[in-house]
Amino acid sequence: MSAMDIDLDPSTVLITLREESDPELYQVYSSLEDLYDRKLWYQLTVELSNEFYGSPLSKGFRLRLFENFILKFNEKINQLKLIEFLILSLDDVKTLNDKLEYLLQLKERISNYGLKKSKEDDLNDLEILQALVFIDCEISKMKLKLELTDESSALIDDCSKRIDQLNSVDNRINASYYSACAELNKVKGDYNSFYHNSLLFLACLNDDISRLEHKEEIINDIIISGLLGDSIYNFGEIIMHDLFKYSKVEYLKELMTSLNNGDLNKFNKILQDTNNLNKYSDISKNVEFLRQKICIMSLIELIFSKPTTNKNLTFKEILDSNFLLKDFNEVEYLLMKCLSLKLIKGSIDQVNSQVEISWIKSRTMTQDQIKSMKDKLSIWNEKVVGMTEYMNNSGKELWV
């Protein structure tokens, strides 16, 4: 018999936990008992979510409350919330195998509840379908931690197909799914996919990262993947995200911001800091790639700084702006690389050693880049005003 099957009176459970917990939780337990007795299931769910699980003082007591209290009325509350409560309770479980067992047991409960509902209502309940996808995503993450990579990958693929078949998907499921995908990408060393799935995961949190655990580890992993991804050349979205400030590693933050700004001098100086560089083996092994990447970002910034009316650049202008480039051949290779990555569109004139840029890929801008754009718009506005005044003063006879 598992711990989940222990039969205790809910009032006894709450009284016992109240005596053992911090005095600040006394009122919370009393409120839970009152709402349970009155069968106010929605209000009880809100109280559990905000006041009990929302308090760090509840850690160490969460699993006992889940097993001996919440599971008494698990069919009365939203099944997605039920899964959330278990996930938040798993910190009280010591081993990964035991955590997986708890998830599997809850999945069985939800499946049985779904079968009962489908027999009664003669339909597949959307809430149950979503809940089963949600818990499978969490199971896949736990299997990944247990190094059951193939099983985890197969389960994630299955969840993807089931999500596609749902008419609507709760954001908690999307967040869990993208988190599972990102963790699988991390294990496989797929920087590009990890970066994109991590951004999708953060987008599903609706800017509420207050309860997100391991914030620093997550943001540091995202920064490293952004630096080393060979198709990632847009960093503004993560730099501007609230999570970025949770990284305490200034070395990584400066590396990303200087790369995003195309700041060759600062970026090169940071790479020369071998004491910090050697702390990150993935980065230290890819220094040459990072130098190629800063060359690309430097060129993008150079193009961006040019006026809209003149996006023509000579090879010499590019060469003079980038001390890492040795000759025109390397300039041409750099331009071809940018064209192949679809960061720019244009035509290269080899005879006259110049390039005409017709388009540059849009990207999320930082505050400094937005300010630069504002200054350009102000200059453009002044030119428009000047032209308007000129037309008014010089063209009066034409307008009569």
Coordinates of C-alpha atoms in Angstrom, one line a residue:
M1 CA 0.0 0.0 0.0
S2 CA 1.4 3.4 -1.0
A3 CA 1.5 6.5 1.2
M4 CA -1.3 7.9 -1.0
D5 CA -3.7 5.1 0.1
I6 CA -3.4 5.9 3.9
D7 CA -6.9 6.7 5.2
L8 CA -6.9 9.5 7.8
D9 CA -9.6 11.9 8.9
P10 CA -9.1 15.3 7.1
S11 CA -9.7 17.2 10.3
T12 CA -7.2 15.1 12.2
V13 CA -4.6 15.7 9.4
L14 CA -5.1 19.5 9.5
I15 CA -4.9 19.6 13.3
T16 CA -1.7 17.5 13.4
L17 CA -0.1 19.6 10.7
R18 CA -1.2 22.8 12.4
E19 CA 0.5 21.8 15.6
E20 CA 3.8 20.9 13.8
S21 CA 3.9 23.9 11.3
D22 CA 5.0 27.5 11.8
P23 CA 2.4 29.5 13.8
E24 CA 2.0 31.8 10.8
L25 CA 0.2 28.9 9.0
Y26 CA -2.3 28.4 11.8
Q27 CA -5.0 30.5 10.2
V28 CA -4.4 28.8 6.9
Y29 CA -5.1 25.4 8.3
S30 CA -8.2 26.7 10.0
S31 CA -9.5 28.2 6.8
L32 CA -8.8 25.0 4.9
E33 CA -10.8 23.0 7.4
D34 CA -13.7 25.5 7.3
L35 CA -13.8 25.5 3.5
Y36 CA -13.6 21.7 3.4
D37 CA -16.5 21.3 5.8
R38 CA -18.6 23.7 3.8
K39 CA -17.7 21.9 0.5
L40 CA -16.6 25.1 -1.1
W41 CA -14.2 23.3 -3.5
Y42 CA -13.2 26.3 -5.7
Q43 CA -12.5 28.5 -2.7
L44 CA -10.6 25.7 -1.1
T45 CA -8.5 25.3 -4.3
V46 CA -7.7 29.0 -4.2
E47 CA -6.8 28.9 -0.5
L48 CA -4.5 25.9 -1.1
S49 CA -2.8 27.6 -4.1
N50 CA -2.3 31.1 -2.7
E51 CA -2.0 30.7 1.1
F52 CA -0.6 27.2 1.6
Y53 CA 1.5 26.3 -1.5
G54 CA 2.3 30.0 -2.0
S55 CA 4.0 30.2 1.4
P56 CA 7.6 28.9 1.7
L57 CA 6.8 28.0 5.3
S58 CA 4.7 25.1 4.0
K59 CA 7.7 23.3 2.6
G60 CA 8.2 20.0 4.5
F61 CA 4.5 19.6 5.0
R62 CA 3.2 19.8 1.5
L63 CA 3.4 16.1 0.6
R64 CA 1.6 15.1 3.8
L65 CA -1.2 17.5 3.2
F66 CA -1.5 16.4 -0.4
E67 CA -1.6 12.7 0.5
N68 CA -3.8 12.8 3.5
F69 CA -6.1 15.8 2.7
I70 CA -6.2 16.9 -0.9
L71 CA -6.6 13.4 -2.3
K72 CA -9.8 13.1 -0.2
F73 CA -11.5 15.4 -2.6
N74 CA -9.3 15.1 -5.7
E75 CA -12.3 14.6 -8.0
K76 CA -14.0 17.8 -6.7
I77 CA -11.3 20.2 -7.9
N78 CA -9.7 21.1 -11.2
Q79 CA -7.4 18.3 -12.3
L80 CA -4.7 20.6 -13.6
K81 CA -4.6 22.2 -10.1
L82 CA -4.4 18.8 -8.6
I83 CA -1.3 18.0 -10.7
E84 CA 0.2 21.4 -9.8
F85 CA -0.2 20.6 -6.1
L86 CA 1.6 17.3 -6.4
I87 CA 4.4 18.9 -8.4
L88 CA 4.9 21.5 -5.6
S89 CA 4.8 18.7 -3.1
L90 CA 7.5 16.6 -4.7
D91 CA 10.3 18.6 -3.1
D92 CA 9.4 16.7 0.1
V93 CA 10.3 13.4 -1.7
K94 CA 13.9 12.3 -1.5
T95 CA 14.6 10.1 -4.5
L96 CA 13.8 10.6 -8.2
N97 CA 12.3 7.1 -8.4
D98 CA 9.9 7.9 -5.6
K99 CA 8.9 11.2 -7.3
L100 CA 8.2 9.3 -10.6
E101 CA 6.1 6.8 -8.6
Y102 CA 4.0 9.6 -7.2
L103 CA 3.4 11.0 -10.7
L104 CA 2.5 7.6 -12.1
Q105 CA 0.1 7.0 -9.2
L106 CA -1.7 10.3 -9.7
K107 CA -1.9 9.6 -13.5
E108 CA -3.7 6.4 -12.7
R109 CA -6.1 8.2 -10.4
I110 CA -6.9 10.8 -13.1
S111 CA -7.3 8.1 -15.8
N112 CA -9.7 6.2 -13.6
Y113 CA -11.7 9.4 -12.9
G114 CA -11.7 10.1 -16.6
L115 CA -13.1 6.7 -17.4
K116 CA -15.8 7.1 -14.8
K117 CA -16.8 10.5 -16.2
S118 CA -16.8 9.3 -19.8
K119 CA -19.2 6.4 -18.8
E120 CA -21.5 8.8 -17.0
D121 CA -21.4 11.6 -19.6
D122 CA -20.7 9.5 -22.7
L123 CA -17.9 11.9 -23.8
N124 CA -14.2 12.5 -23.3
D125 CA -13.8 15.4 -20.8
L126 CA -11.4 18.1 -22.1
E127 CA -10.1 18.8 -18.6
I128 CA -9.2 15.1 -18.2
L129 CA -7.5 15.0 -21.6
Q130 CA -5.5 18.1 -20.8
A131 CA -4.6 16.8 -17.3
L132 CA -3.2 13.5 -18.8
V133 CA -1.1 15.4 -21.2
F134 CA 0.1 17.7 -18.4
I135 CA 1.1 14.9 -16.1
D136 CA 2.8 13.0 -19.0
C137 CA 5.0 16.0 -19.7
E138 CA 6.0 16.0 -16.0
I139 CA 6.6 12.3 -16.1
S140 CA 8.8 12.8 -19.2
K141 CA 10.9 15.3 -17.3
M142 CA 11.3 13.0 -14.4
K143 CA 12.4 10.1 -16.7
L144 CA 14.9 12.5 -18.2
K145 CA 16.4 13.1 -14.8
L146 CA 16.6 9.3 -14.3
E147 CA 18.6 9.2 -17.6
L148 CA 15.7 7.3 -19.4
T149 CA 16.3 9.5 -22.4
D150 CA 14.6 7.3 -25.0
E151 CA 11.5 6.8 -22.9
S152 CA 11.3 10.5 -22.2
S153 CA 11.7 11.5 -25.8
A154 CA 9.0 9.1 -26.9
L155 CA 6.6 10.4 -24.3
I156 CA 7.3 14.0 -25.3
D157 CA 6.6 13.1 -29.0
D158 CA 3.3 11.5 -27.9
C159 CA 2.4 14.6 -25.9
S160 CA 3.1 16.8 -28.9
K161 CA 0.6 14.8 -31.0
R162 CA -2.1 14.9 -28.3
I163 CA -1.7 18.6 -27.8
D164 CA -2.2 19.2 -31.6
Q165 CA -5.5 17.3 -31.3
L166 CA -6.9 19.5 -28.5
N167 CA -9.1 22.4 -29.5
S168 CA -7.7 24.5 -26.6
V169 CA -4.7 24.1 -24.4
D170 CA -4.2 25.5 -21.0
N171 CA -0.9 27.6 -20.7
R172 CA 0.2 25.4 -17.9
I173 CA 0.4 22.5 -20.3
N174 CA 2.2 24.5 -22.9
A175 CA 4.7 25.6 -20.3
S176 CA 5.3 22.0 -19.1
Y177 CA 5.6 20.7 -22.6
Y178 CA 8.2 23.4 -23.7
S179 CA 10.1 22.9 -20.5
A180 CA 10.2 19.1 -21.2
C181 CA 11.4 19.8 -24.7
A182 CA 14.1 22.2 -23.5
E183 CA 15.4 19.7 -20.9
L184 CA 15.6 17.1 -23.6
N185 CA 17.4 19.5 -25.9
K186 CA 19.9 20.3 -23.1
V187 CA 20.7 16.6 -22.7
K188 CA 21.2 16.2 -26.4
G189 CA 23.4 19.4 -26.6
D190 CA 21.0 21.0 -29.1
Y191 CA 21.7 24.7 -28.4
N192 CA 19.3 26.2 -31.0
S193 CA 16.3 24.1 -30.0
F194 CA 17.0 24.6 -26.3
Y195 CA 17.1 28.4 -26.7
H196 CA 13.8 28.6 -28.7
N197 CA 11.9 26.1 -26.5
S198 CA 13.1 28.0 -23.4
L199 CA 11.8 31.2 -24.8
L200 CA 8.5 29.5 -25.6
F201 CA 8.4 28.2 -22.0
L202 CA 9.0 31.6 -20.6
A203 CA 6.3 33.1 -22.8
C204 CA 3.8 30.6 -21.4
L205 CA 4.4 31.9 -17.8
N206 CA 2.7 35.2 -18.8
D207 CA 5.6 37.2 -17.2
D208 CA 4.9 35.7 -13.8
I209 CA 8.2 34.1 -12.8
S210 CA 7.7 34.6 -9.0
R211 CA 7.2 30.8 -8.4
L212 CA 9.7 29.6 -11.0
E213 CA 12.3 27.6 -9.3
H214 CA 16.0 27.5 -10.2
K215 CA 15.8 30.8 -11.9
E216 CA 19.6 31.4 -12.0
E217 CA 20.4 28.0 -13.5
I218 CA 17.7 28.4 -16.1
I219 CA 18.8 31.9 -17.3
N220 CA 22.5 30.9 -17.3
D221 CA 21.7 27.8 -19.5
I222 CA 19.6 30.0 -21.8
I223 CA 22.5 32.5 -22.2
I224 CA 25.0 29.8 -22.9
S225 CA 22.7 28.2 -25.5
G226 CA 22.1 31.6 -27.1
L227 CA 25.9 32.2 -27.4
L228 CA 26.6 28.8 -28.9
G229 CA 23.6 28.3 -31.1
D230 CA 24.6 28.6 -34.8
S231 CA 21.3 29.9 -35.9
I232 CA 20.6 32.4 -33.0
Y233 CA 21.4 36.0 -33.8
N234 CA 18.6 37.7 -31.8
F235 CA 19.2 38.1 -28.1
G236 CA 17.0 41.1 -27.3
E237 CA 14.1 39.0 -26.2
I238 CA 16.0 37.3 -23.4
I239 CA 18.1 40.4 -22.4
M240 CA 14.8 42.3 -21.9
H241 CA 13.1 39.5 -20.0
D242 CA 12.7 39.8 -16.2
L243 CA 14.5 36.5 -15.8
F244 CA 17.8 38.0 -17.2
K245 CA 18.5 39.9 -14.0
Y246 CA 18.5 36.7 -12.0
S247 CA 21.8 35.7 -13.5
K248 CA 24.5 36.5 -11.0
V249 CA 27.2 35.7 -13.5
E250 CA 28.2 39.1 -14.9
Y251 CA 30.7 37.4 -17.2
L252 CA 27.9 35.6 -19.1
K253 CA 25.6 38.7 -19.1
E254 CA 28.3 41.0 -20.5
L255 CA 29.2 38.4 -23.1
M256 CA 25.7 38.2 -24.4
T257 CA 25.0 42.0 -24.3
S258 CA 28.3 42.8 -26.1
L259 CA 27.5 40.2 -28.7
N260 CA 24.0 41.6 -29.1
N261 CA 25.4 45.1 -29.5
G262 CA 28.1 43.9 -32.0
D263 CA 30.7 45.5 -29.7
L264 CA 33.9 43.9 -31.0
N265 CA 36.3 45.5 -28.5
K266 CA 34.3 44.6 -25.4
F267 CA 33.5 41.1 -26.6
N268 CA 37.1 40.4 -27.4
K269 CA 38.2 41.7 -24.1
I270 CA 35.7 39.5 -22.3
L271 CA 37.0 36.4 -24.2
Q272 CA 40.5 37.2 -23.1
D273 CA 39.5 36.8 -19.5
T274 CA 40.7 33.2 -19.3
N275 CA 39.9 32.8 -15.6
N276 CA 36.2 33.2 -16.2
L277 CA 36.3 31.6 -19.6
N278 CA 37.7 28.3 -18.3
K279 CA 34.8 28.0 -15.9
Y280 CA 32.5 27.3 -18.9
S281 CA 33.9 24.4 -20.9
D282 CA 31.3 24.7 -23.7
I283 CA 32.2 28.3 -24.2
S284 CA 36.0 27.8 -24.0
K285 CA 35.8 25.1 -26.6
N286 CA 34.0 27.3 -29.0
V287 CA 36.0 30.6 -28.9
E288 CA 36.6 30.6 -32.6
F289 CA 32.9 30.1 -33.4
L290 CA 32.1 33.0 -31.0
R291 CA 34.6 35.2 -32.9
Q292 CA 32.8 34.4 -36.1
K293 CA 29.5 35.2 -34.5
I294 CA 30.7 38.6 -33.2
C295 CA 31.8 39.5 -36.7
I296 CA 28.3 38.8 -38.0
M297 CA 26.7 40.8 -35.2
S298 CA 29.2 43.7 -35.8
L299 CA 28.2 43.8 -39.5
I300 CA 24.5 43.7 -38.6
E301 CA 25.0 46.7 -36.3
L302 CA 27.0 48.5 -39.0
I303 CA 24.2 48.0 -41.5
F304 CA 21.6 49.0 -38.9
S305 CA 23.5 52.3 -38.2
K306 CA 23.4 53.3 -41.8
P307 CA 20.6 55.7 -42.9
T308 CA 17.6 54.2 -44.6
T309 CA 18.3 56.1 -47.8
N310 CA 21.8 54.6 -48.1
K311 CA 22.4 50.9 -47.2
N312 CA 25.4 50.5 -49.6
L313 CA 28.7 49.5 -47.9
T314 CA 32.1 49.1 -49.4
F315 CA 34.3 46.2 -48.4
K316 CA 36.8 48.7 -47.1
E317 CA 34.2 50.2 -44.8
I318 CA 33.4 46.8 -43.4
L319 CA 37.1 45.9 -43.1
D320 CA 37.9 49.1 -41.2
S321 CA 35.1 48.5 -38.7
N322 CA 36.2 45.0 -37.9
F323 CA 39.8 44.3 -36.7
L324 CA 39.1 40.5 -36.8
L325 CA 38.8 40.5 -40.6
K326 CA 42.1 40.4 -42.5
D327 CA 41.2 41.1 -46.1
F328 CA 38.4 41.6 -48.7
N329 CA 38.1 37.8 -49.1
E330 CA 37.1 37.5 -45.5
V331 CA 34.7 40.4 -45.9
E332 CA 33.0 38.7 -48.8
Y333 CA 32.8 35.4 -46.9
L334 CA 31.2 37.2 -44.0
L335 CA 28.6 38.8 -46.3
M336 CA 27.8 35.4 -47.9
K337 CA 27.4 33.9 -44.4
C338 CA 24.9 36.6 -43.4
L339 CA 23.0 36.1 -46.7
S340 CA 22.9 32.3 -46.2
L341 CA 21.6 32.7 -42.6
K342 CA 18.9 35.1 -44.1
L343 CA 20.0 37.8 -41.7
I344 CA 20.2 40.2 -44.6
K345 CA 19.1 40.4 -48.3
G346 CA 21.1 42.2 -50.9
S347 CA 23.6 41.9 -53.8
I348 CA 27.4 41.7 -53.7
D349 CA 29.3 43.7 -56.3
Q350 CA 32.6 41.9 -56.5
V351 CA 34.0 44.2 -59.2
N352 CA 33.6 47.4 -57.2
S353 CA 34.0 45.6 -53.8
Q354 CA 30.8 46.7 -52.3
V355 CA 27.4 45.4 -51.2
E356 CA 23.9 46.8 -51.5
I357 CA 21.6 45.8 -48.6
S358 CA 17.9 45.8 -49.4
W359 CA 16.6 44.2 -46.2
I360 CA 17.7 43.3 -42.7
K361 CA 16.0 40.8 -40.4
S362 CA 13.9 42.3 -37.7
R363 CA 14.8 41.6 -34.1
T364 CA 13.8 42.4 -30.6
M365 CA 15.7 45.6 -29.5
T366 CA 17.1 46.4 -26.1
Q367 CA 16.5 49.8 -24.4
D368 CA 19.7 51.2 -25.8
Q369 CA 18.8 50.1 -29.4
I370 CA 15.3 51.6 -29.0
K371 CA 16.9 54.9 -27.9
S372 CA 19.1 54.8 -31.0
M373 CA 16.0 54.2 -33.2
K374 CA 14.3 57.1 -31.4
D375 CA 17.2 59.4 -32.2
K376 CA 17.0 58.3 -35.9
L377 CA 13.3 58.9 -36.0
S378 CA 13.8 62.4 -34.5
I379 CA 16.4 63.2 -37.2
W380 CA 14.1 61.9 -39.9
N381 CA 11.2 64.0 -38.4
E382 CA 13.4 67.1 -38.6
K383 CA 14.1 66.4 -42.2
V384 CA 10.4 66.0 -42.9
V385 CA 9.6 69.3 -41.1
G386 CA 12.4 71.0 -43.0
M387 CA 11.1 69.7 -46.4
T388 CA 7.6 70.8 -45.5
E389 CA 8.7 74.3 -44.7
Y390 CA 10.8 74.4 -47.9
M391 CA 7.8 73.3 -50.0
N392 CA 5.5 75.8 -48.2
N393 CA 7.9 78.7 -48.7
S394 CA 9.2 77.9 -52.2
G395 CA 6.1 76.4 -53.8
K396 CA 3.4 79.0 -52.9
E397 CA 2.9 80.0 -56.6
L398 CA 2.4 76.3 -57.5
W399 CA -0.3 75.8 -54.8
V400 CA -2.3 78.8 -55.8

